[in-house]
mmCIF file of C-alpha atoms and ligand atoms in Angstrom:
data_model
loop_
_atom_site.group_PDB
_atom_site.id
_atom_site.type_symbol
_atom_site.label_atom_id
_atom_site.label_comp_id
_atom_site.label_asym_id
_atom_site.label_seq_id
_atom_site.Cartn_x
_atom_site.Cartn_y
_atom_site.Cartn_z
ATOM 1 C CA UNK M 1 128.909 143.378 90.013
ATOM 2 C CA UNK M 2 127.930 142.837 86.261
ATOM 3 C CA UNK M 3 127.069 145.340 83.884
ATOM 4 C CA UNK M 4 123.292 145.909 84.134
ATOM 5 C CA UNK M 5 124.071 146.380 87.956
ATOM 6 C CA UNK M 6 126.539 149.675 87.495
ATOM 7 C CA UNK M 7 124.322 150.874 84.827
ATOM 8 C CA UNK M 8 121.433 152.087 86.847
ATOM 9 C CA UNK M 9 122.985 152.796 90.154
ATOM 10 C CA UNK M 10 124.260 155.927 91.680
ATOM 11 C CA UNK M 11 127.967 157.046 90.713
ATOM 12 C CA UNK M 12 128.332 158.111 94.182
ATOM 13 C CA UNK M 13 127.006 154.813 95.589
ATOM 14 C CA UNK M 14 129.485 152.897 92.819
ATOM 15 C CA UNK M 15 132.263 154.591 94.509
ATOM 16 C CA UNK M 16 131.516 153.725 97.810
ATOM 17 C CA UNK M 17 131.142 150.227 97.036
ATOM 18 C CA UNK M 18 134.412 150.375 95.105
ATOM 19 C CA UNK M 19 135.895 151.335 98.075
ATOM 20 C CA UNK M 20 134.073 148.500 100.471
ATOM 21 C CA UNK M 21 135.436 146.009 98.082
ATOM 22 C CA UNK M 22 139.386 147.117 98.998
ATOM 23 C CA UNK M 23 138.206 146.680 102.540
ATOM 24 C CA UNK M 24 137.424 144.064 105.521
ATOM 25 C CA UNK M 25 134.211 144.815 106.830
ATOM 26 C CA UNK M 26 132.774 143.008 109.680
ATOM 27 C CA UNK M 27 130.675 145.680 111.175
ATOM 28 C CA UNK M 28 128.151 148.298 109.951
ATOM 29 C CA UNK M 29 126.601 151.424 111.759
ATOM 30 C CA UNK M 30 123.575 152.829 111.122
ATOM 31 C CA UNK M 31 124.187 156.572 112.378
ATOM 32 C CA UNK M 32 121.830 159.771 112.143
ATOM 33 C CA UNK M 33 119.168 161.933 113.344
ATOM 34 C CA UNK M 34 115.063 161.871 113.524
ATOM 35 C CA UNK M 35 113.538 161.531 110.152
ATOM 36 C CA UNK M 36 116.932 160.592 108.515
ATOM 37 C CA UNK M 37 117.823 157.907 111.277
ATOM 38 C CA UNK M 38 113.654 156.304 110.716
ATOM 39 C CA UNK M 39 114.980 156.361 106.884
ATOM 40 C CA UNK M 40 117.947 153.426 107.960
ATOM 41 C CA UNK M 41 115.194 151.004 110.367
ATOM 42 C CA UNK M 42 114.518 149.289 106.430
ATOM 43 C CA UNK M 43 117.888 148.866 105.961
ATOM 44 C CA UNK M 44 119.134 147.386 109.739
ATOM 45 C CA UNK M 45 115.822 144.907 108.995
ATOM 46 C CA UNK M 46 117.720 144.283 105.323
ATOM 47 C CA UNK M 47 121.240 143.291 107.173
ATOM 48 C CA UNK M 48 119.314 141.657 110.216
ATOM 49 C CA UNK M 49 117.296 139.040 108.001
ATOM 50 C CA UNK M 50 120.352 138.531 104.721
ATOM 51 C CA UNK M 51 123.618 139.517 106.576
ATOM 52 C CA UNK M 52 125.544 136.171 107.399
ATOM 53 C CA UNK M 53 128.889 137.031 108.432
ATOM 54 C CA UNK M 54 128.441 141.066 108.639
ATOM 55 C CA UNK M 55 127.490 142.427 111.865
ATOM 56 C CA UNK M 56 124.956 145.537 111.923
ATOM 57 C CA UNK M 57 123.848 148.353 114.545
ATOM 58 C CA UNK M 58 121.364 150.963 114.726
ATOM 59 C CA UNK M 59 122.408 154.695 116.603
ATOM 60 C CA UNK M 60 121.021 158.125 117.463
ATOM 61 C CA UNK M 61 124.143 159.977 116.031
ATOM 62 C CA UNK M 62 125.110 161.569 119.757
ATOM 63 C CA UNK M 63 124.430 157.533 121.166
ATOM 64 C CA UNK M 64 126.712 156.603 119.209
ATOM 65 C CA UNK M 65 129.739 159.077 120.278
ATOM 66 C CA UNK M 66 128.316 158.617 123.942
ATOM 67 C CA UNK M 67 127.963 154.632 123.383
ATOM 68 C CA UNK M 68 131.556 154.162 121.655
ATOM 69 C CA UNK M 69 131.386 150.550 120.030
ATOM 70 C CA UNK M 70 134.566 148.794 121.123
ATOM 71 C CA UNK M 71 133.352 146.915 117.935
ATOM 72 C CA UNK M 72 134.184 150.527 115.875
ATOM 73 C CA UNK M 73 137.398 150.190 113.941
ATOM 74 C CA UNK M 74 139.007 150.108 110.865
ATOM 75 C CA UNK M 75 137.073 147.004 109.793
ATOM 76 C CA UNK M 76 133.923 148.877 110.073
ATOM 77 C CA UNK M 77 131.360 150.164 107.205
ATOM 78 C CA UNK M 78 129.598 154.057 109.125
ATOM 79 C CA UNK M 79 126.747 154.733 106.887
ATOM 80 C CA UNK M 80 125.317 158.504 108.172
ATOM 81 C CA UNK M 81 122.737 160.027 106.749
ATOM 82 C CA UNK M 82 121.276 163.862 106.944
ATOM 83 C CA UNK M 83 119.607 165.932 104.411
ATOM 84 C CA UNK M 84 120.835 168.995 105.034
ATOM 85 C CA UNK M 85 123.866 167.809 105.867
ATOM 86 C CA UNK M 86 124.112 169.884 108.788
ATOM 87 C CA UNK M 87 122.843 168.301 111.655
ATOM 88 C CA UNK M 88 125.753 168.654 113.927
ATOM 89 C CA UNK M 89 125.300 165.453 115.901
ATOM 90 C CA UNK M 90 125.404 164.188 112.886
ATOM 91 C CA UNK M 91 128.812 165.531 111.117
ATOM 92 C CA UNK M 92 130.356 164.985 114.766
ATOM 93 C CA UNK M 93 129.595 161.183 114.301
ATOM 94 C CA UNK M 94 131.115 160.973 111.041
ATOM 95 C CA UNK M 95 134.516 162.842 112.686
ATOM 96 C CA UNK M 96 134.585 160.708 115.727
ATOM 97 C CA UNK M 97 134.067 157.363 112.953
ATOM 98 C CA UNK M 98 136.874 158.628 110.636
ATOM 99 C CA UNK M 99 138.937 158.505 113.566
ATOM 100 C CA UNK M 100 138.311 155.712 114.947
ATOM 101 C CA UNK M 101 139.634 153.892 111.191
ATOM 102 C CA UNK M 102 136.128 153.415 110.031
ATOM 103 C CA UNK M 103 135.176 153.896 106.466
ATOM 104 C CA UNK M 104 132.186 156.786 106.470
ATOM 105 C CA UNK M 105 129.896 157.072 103.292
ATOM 106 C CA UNK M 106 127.026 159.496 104.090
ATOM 107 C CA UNK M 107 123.548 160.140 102.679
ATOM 108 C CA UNK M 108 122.710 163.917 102.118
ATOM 109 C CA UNK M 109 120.894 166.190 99.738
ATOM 110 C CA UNK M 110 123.514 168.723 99.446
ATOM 111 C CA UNK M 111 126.876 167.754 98.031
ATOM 112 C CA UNK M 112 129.178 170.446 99.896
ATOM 113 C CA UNK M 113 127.446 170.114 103.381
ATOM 114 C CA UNK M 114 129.489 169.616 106.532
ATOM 115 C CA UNK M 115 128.073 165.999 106.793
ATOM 116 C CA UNK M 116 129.571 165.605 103.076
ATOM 117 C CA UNK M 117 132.937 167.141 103.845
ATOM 118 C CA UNK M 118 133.624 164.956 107.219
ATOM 119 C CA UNK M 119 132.688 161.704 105.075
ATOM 120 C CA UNK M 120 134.959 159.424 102.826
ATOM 121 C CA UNK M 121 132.430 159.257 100.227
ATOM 122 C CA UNK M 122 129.494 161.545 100.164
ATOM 123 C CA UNK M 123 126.294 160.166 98.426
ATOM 124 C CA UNK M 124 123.805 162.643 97.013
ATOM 125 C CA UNK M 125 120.310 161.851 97.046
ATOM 126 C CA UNK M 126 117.586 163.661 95.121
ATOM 127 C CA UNK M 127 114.973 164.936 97.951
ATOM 128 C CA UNK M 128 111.223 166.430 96.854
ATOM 129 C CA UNK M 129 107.695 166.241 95.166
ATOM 130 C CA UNK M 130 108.469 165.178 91.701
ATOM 131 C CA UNK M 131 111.892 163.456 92.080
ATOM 132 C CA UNK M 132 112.705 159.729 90.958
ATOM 133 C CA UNK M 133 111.636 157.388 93.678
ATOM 134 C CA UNK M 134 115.107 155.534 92.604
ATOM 135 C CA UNK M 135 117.161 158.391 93.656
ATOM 136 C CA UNK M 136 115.997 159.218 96.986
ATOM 137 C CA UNK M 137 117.483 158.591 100.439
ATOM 138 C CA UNK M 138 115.939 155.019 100.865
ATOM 139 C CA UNK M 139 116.578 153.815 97.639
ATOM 140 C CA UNK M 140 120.092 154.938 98.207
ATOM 141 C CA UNK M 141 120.173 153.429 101.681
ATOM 142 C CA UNK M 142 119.223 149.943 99.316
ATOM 143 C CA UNK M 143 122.125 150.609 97.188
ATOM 144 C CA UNK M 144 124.530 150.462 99.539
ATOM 145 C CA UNK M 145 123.569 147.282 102.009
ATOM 146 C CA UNK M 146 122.115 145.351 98.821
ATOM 147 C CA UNK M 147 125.675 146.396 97.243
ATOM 148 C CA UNK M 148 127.838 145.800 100.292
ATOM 149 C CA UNK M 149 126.608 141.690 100.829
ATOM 150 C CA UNK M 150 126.617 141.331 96.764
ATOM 151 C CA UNK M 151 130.605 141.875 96.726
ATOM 152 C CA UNK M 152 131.081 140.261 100.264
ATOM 153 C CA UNK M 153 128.585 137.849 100.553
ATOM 154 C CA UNK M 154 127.077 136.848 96.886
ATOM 155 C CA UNK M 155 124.018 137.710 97.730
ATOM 156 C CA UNK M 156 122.008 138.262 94.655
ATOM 157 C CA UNK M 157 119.136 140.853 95.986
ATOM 158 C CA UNK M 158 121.206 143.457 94.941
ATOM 159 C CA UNK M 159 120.687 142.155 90.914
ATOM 160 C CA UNK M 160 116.760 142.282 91.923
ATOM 161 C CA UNK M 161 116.989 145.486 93.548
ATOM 162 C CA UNK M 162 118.947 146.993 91.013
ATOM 163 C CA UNK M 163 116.256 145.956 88.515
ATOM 164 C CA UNK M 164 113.373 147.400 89.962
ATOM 165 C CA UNK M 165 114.606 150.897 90.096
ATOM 166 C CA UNK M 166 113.230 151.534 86.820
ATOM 167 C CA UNK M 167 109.849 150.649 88.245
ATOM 168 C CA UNK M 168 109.653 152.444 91.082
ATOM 169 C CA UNK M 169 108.387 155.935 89.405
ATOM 170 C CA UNK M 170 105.573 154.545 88.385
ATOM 171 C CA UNK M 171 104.792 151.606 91.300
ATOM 172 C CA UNK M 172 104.900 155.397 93.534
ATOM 173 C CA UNK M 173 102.807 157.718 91.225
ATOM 174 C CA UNK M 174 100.355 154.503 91.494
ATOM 175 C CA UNK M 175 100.051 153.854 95.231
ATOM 176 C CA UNK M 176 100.216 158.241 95.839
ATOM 177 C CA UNK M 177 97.059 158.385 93.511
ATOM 178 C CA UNK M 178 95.764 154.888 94.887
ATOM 179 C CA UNK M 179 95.878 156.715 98.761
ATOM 180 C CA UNK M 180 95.196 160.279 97.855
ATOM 181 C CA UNK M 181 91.367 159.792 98.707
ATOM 182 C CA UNK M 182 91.631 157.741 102.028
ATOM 183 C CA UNK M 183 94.619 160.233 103.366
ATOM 184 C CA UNK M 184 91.770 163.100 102.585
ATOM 185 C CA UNK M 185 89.596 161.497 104.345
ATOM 186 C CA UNK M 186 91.453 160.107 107.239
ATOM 187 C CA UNK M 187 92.806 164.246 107.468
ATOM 188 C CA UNK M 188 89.040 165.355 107.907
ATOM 189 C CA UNK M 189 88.008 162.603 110.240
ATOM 190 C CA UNK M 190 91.307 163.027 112.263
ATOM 191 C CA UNK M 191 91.928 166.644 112.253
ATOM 192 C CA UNK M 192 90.615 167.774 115.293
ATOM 193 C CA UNK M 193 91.987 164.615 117.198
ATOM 194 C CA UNK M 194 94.751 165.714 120.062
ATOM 195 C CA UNK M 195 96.986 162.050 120.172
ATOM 196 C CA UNK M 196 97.062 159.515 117.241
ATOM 197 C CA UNK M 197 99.518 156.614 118.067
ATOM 198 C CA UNK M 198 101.433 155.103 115.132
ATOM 199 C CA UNK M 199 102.170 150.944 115.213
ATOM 200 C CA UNK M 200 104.061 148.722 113.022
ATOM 201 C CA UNK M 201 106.927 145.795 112.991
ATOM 202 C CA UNK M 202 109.938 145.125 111.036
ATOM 203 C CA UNK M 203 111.010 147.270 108.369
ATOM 204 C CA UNK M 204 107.983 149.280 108.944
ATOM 205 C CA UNK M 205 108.761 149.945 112.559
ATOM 206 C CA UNK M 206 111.063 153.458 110.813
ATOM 207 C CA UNK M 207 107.899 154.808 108.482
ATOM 208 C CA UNK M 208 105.813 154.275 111.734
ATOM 209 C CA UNK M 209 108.504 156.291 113.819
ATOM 210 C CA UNK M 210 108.691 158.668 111.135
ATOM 211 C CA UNK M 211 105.069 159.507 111.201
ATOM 212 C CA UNK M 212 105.114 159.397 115.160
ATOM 213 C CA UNK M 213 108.145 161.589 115.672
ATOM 214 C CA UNK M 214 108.489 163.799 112.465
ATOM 215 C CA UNK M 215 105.244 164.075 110.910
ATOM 216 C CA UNK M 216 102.560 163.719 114.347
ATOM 217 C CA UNK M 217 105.090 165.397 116.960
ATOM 218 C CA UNK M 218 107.438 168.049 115.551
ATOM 219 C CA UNK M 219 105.295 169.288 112.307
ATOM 220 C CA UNK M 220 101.651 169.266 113.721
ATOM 221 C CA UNK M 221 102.206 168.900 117.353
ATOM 222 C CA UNK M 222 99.736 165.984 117.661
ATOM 223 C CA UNK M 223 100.417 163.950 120.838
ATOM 224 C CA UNK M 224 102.379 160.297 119.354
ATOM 225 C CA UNK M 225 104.031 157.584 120.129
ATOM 226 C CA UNK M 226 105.742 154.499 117.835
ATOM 227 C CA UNK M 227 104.196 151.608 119.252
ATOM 228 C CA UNK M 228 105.922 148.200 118.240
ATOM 229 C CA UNK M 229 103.329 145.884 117.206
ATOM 230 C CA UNK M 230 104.965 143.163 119.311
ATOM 231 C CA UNK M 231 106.037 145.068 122.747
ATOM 232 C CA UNK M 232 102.279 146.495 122.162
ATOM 233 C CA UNK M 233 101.154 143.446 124.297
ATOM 234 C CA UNK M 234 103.444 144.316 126.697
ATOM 235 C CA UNK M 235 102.332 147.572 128.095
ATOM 236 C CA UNK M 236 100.719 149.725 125.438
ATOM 237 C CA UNK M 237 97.402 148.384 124.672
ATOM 238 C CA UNK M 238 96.210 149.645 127.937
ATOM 239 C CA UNK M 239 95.640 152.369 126.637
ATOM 240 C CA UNK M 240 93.539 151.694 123.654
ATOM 241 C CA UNK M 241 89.862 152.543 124.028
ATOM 242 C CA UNK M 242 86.925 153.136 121.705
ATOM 243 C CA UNK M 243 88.113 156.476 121.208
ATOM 244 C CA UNK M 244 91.844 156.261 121.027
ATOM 245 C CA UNK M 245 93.424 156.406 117.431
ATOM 246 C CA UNK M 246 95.676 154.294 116.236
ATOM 247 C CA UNK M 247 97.161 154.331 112.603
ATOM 248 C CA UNK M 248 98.581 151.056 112.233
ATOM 249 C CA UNK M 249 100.729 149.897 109.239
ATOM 250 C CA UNK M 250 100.670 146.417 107.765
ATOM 251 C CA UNK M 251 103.989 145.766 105.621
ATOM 252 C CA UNK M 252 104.786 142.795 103.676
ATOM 253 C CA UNK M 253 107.798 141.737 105.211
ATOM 254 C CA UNK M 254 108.404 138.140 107.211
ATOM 255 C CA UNK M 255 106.885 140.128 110.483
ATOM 256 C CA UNK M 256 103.371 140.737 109.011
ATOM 257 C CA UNK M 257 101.648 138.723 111.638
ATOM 258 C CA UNK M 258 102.848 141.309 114.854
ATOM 259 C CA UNK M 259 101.169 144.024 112.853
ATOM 260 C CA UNK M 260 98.092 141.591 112.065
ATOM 261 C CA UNK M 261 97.685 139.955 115.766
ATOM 262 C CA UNK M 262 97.990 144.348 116.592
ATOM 263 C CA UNK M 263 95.577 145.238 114.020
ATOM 264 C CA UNK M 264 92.965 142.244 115.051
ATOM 265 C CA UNK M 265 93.123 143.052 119.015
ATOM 266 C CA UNK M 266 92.757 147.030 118.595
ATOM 267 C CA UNK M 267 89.543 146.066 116.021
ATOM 268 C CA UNK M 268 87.985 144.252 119.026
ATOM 269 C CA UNK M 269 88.035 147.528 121.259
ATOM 270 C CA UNK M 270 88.947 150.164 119.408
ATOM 271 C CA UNK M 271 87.177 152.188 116.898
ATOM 272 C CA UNK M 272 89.489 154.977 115.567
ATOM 273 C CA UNK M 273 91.910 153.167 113.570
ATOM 274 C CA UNK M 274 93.212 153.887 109.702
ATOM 275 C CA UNK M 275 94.822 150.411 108.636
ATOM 276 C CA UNK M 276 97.597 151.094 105.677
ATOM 277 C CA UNK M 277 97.806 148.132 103.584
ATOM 278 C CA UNK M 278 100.909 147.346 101.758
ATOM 279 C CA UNK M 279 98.705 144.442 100.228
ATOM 280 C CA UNK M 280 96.606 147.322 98.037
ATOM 281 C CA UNK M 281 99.837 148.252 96.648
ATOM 282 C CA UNK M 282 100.803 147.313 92.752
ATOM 283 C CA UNK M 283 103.948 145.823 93.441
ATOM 284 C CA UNK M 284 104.074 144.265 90.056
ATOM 285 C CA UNK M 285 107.784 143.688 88.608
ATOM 286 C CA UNK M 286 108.797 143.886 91.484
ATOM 287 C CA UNK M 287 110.561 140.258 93.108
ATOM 288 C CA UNK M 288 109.470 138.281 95.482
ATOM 289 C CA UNK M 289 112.487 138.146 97.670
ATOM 290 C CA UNK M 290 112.472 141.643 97.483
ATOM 291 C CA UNK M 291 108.918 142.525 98.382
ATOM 292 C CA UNK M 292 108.542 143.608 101.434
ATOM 293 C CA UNK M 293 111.835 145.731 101.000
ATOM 294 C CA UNK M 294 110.366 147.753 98.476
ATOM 295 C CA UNK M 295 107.214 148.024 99.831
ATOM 296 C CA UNK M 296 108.209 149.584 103.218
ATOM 297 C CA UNK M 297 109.828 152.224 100.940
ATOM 298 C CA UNK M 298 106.677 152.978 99.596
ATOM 299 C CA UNK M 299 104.779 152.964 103.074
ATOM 300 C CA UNK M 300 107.065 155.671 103.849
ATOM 301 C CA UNK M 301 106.268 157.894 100.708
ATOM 302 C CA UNK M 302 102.472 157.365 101.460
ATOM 303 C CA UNK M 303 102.408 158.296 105.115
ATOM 304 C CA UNK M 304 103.715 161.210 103.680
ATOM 305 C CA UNK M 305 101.177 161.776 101.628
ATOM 306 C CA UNK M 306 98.888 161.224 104.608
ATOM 307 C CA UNK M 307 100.860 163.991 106.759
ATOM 308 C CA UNK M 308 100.658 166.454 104.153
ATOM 309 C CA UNK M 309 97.107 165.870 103.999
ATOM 310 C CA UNK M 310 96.440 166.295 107.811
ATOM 311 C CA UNK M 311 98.680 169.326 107.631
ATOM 312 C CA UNK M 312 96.400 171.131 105.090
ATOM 313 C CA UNK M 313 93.142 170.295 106.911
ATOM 314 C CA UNK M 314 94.495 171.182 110.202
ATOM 315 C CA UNK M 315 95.905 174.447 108.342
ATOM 316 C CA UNK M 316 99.211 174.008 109.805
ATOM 317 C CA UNK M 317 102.031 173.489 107.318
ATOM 318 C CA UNK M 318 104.326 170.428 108.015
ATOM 319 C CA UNK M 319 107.327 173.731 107.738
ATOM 320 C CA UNK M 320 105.990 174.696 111.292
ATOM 321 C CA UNK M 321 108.273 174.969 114.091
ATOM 322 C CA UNK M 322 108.601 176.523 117.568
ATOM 323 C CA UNK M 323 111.995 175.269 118.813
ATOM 324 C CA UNK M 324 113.496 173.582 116.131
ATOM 325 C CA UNK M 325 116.659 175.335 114.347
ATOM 326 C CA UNK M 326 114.994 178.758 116.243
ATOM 327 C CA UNK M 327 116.169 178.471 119.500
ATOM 328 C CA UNK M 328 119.638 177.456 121.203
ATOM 329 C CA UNK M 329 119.044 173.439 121.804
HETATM 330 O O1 F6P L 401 119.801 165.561 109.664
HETATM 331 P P1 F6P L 401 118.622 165.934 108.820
HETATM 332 O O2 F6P L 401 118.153 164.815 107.964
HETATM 333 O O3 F6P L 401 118.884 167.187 108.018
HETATM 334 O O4 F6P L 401 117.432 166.182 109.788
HETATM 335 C C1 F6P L 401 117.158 167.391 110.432
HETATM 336 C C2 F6P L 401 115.791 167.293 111.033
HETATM 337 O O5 F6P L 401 114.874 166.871 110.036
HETATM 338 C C3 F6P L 401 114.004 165.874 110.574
HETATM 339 O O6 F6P L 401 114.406 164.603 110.103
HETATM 340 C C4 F6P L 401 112.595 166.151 110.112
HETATM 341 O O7 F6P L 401 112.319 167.510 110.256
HETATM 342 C C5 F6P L 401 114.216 165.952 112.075
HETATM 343 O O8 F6P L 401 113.865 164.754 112.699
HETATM 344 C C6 F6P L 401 115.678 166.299 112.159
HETATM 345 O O9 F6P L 401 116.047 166.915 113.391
#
């Protein structure tokens, strides 16, 4: 790593690739929970296209107890991630990784949290309206995979990433200004509406998940599904009609054309459909082999925008629950 690299990045990340470098690591696990598990799909889509000898996986934290990779052992990487740090599927995964030899480095908001205490190295992200864009979960998530195939694999995206953190504040105050008037107005055209499906590819798959499962199903209650631009051919588009919304995300990473081909067959019959563009986005600074990296990072932060939106039209906050962290589940 040279110097400007350690300058900008995390302490807590630094130590946790300290600690890869000591280490063999043929295998990494993606392991967490809803919003925080959508958070790691940019990442998998990171070691799936630049990994070449370091295997990766995906898991829903209780999977991946259930699932037990004979591939989990000593010469594995377990990145977890949960903000509060006390989902217990969650902190259970990390347990059952530490024992199985695996090196654990976990992604939370809160530095003493369960999820913290059961990991080898803890990384604290900053979480909120107002925060650095550079110190959030996903950039963090960057960090650590860009980090990890710089030491093991040369790979010199982490140099690029590590550059454009400076940029990011202002590339996301830009595109959250840029989107503010078309998420108003897609949360008073949409408000009333009782499903809105949610389609992407790639590393955009997890912000569309995100905005299916987190933001559409558990804080409004709006009937969702993540549709896969590419299995959409393959079942889903049945149900598209004139009437059926769709909110489908175009990204700008080497899957673009699923989303297109999507976005160009639900034109043809559909006619409720908000299209968000990573092409409007001022990517400037940013490089090219790191493009549509960075700009699924900021597709997440502006579907946000567009929940919080629909949440204040709809007049139900995005803190509403019935079940969750209420009842005995
Ligand atoms: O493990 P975390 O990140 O604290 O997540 C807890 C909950 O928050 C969400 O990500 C969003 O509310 C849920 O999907 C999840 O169950």
């Amino acid at each position: 790593m040279n110097e400007m690299s350690t300058q900008t990045i995390s302490n807590h990340v630094q130590q946790a690739l300290e600690a890869m470098k000591n280490r063999v690591i043929q295998h990494v696990f993606f392991v967490a929970c809803g919003g925080s598990s959508a958070l790691m799909y940019p990442s998998k889509y990171v070691m799936d296209r630049e990994a070449k000898t370091i295997r990766s996986d995906l898991f829903s934290s209780n999977e991946f107890i259930y699932r037990n990779p004979q591939a989990l052992d000593e010469k594995s990487l377990v990145i977890l991630c949960s903000l509060s740090g006390t989902t217990p599927e969650t902190v259970e995964a990390a347990k059952f990784a530490r024992s199985k030899g695996a090196l654990t480095v976990s992604l939370t908001n809160v530095g003493d949290s369960p999820l913290a205490q059961a990991s080898d190295y803890p990384v604290v992200f900053a979480w909120g309206e107002g925060t650095d864009p550079a110190e959030s979960n996903a950039s963090m998530m960057y960090q650590l995979v860009f980090g990890l195939l710089h030491h093991k694999e040369s790979n010199d995206k982490f140099n690029s990433y590590v550059s454009s953190l400076s940029l990011l504040e202002s590339i996301f105050s830009k595109a959250w200004n840029q989107f503010k008037p078309n998420a108003k107005e897609f949360a008073e055209s949409y408000k009333k509406e009782k499903v809105i499906y949610t389609m992407a590819s790639g590393s955009n798959f997890g912000p569309a998940y995100a905005l299916s499962i987190c933001y559409f199903l558990e804080m409004q209650w709006i009937h969702s599904a993540a549709i896969h631009a590419g299995e959409y051919f393959h079942g889903p588009f049945e149900i598209l009609d004139k009437d059926v919304p769709f909110f489908i995300i175009l990204g700008l990473d080497e899957t673009r054309p699923m989303e297109e081909r999507a976005l160009e067959f639900t034109k043809r019959y559909g006619h409720r459909i908000v299209v968000l563009d990573a092409k409007q986005f001022d990517l400037e600074g940013i490089d090219e082999g790191i493009l549509g990296y960075v700009a699924a990072m900021v597709i997440s932060r502006v579907t946000r925008l567009y929940a919080m939106e629909l949440a204040a039209a709809r007049n139900h906050p995005l803190t509403t629950r019935r079940y969750m962290w209420k009842v005995e589940y």
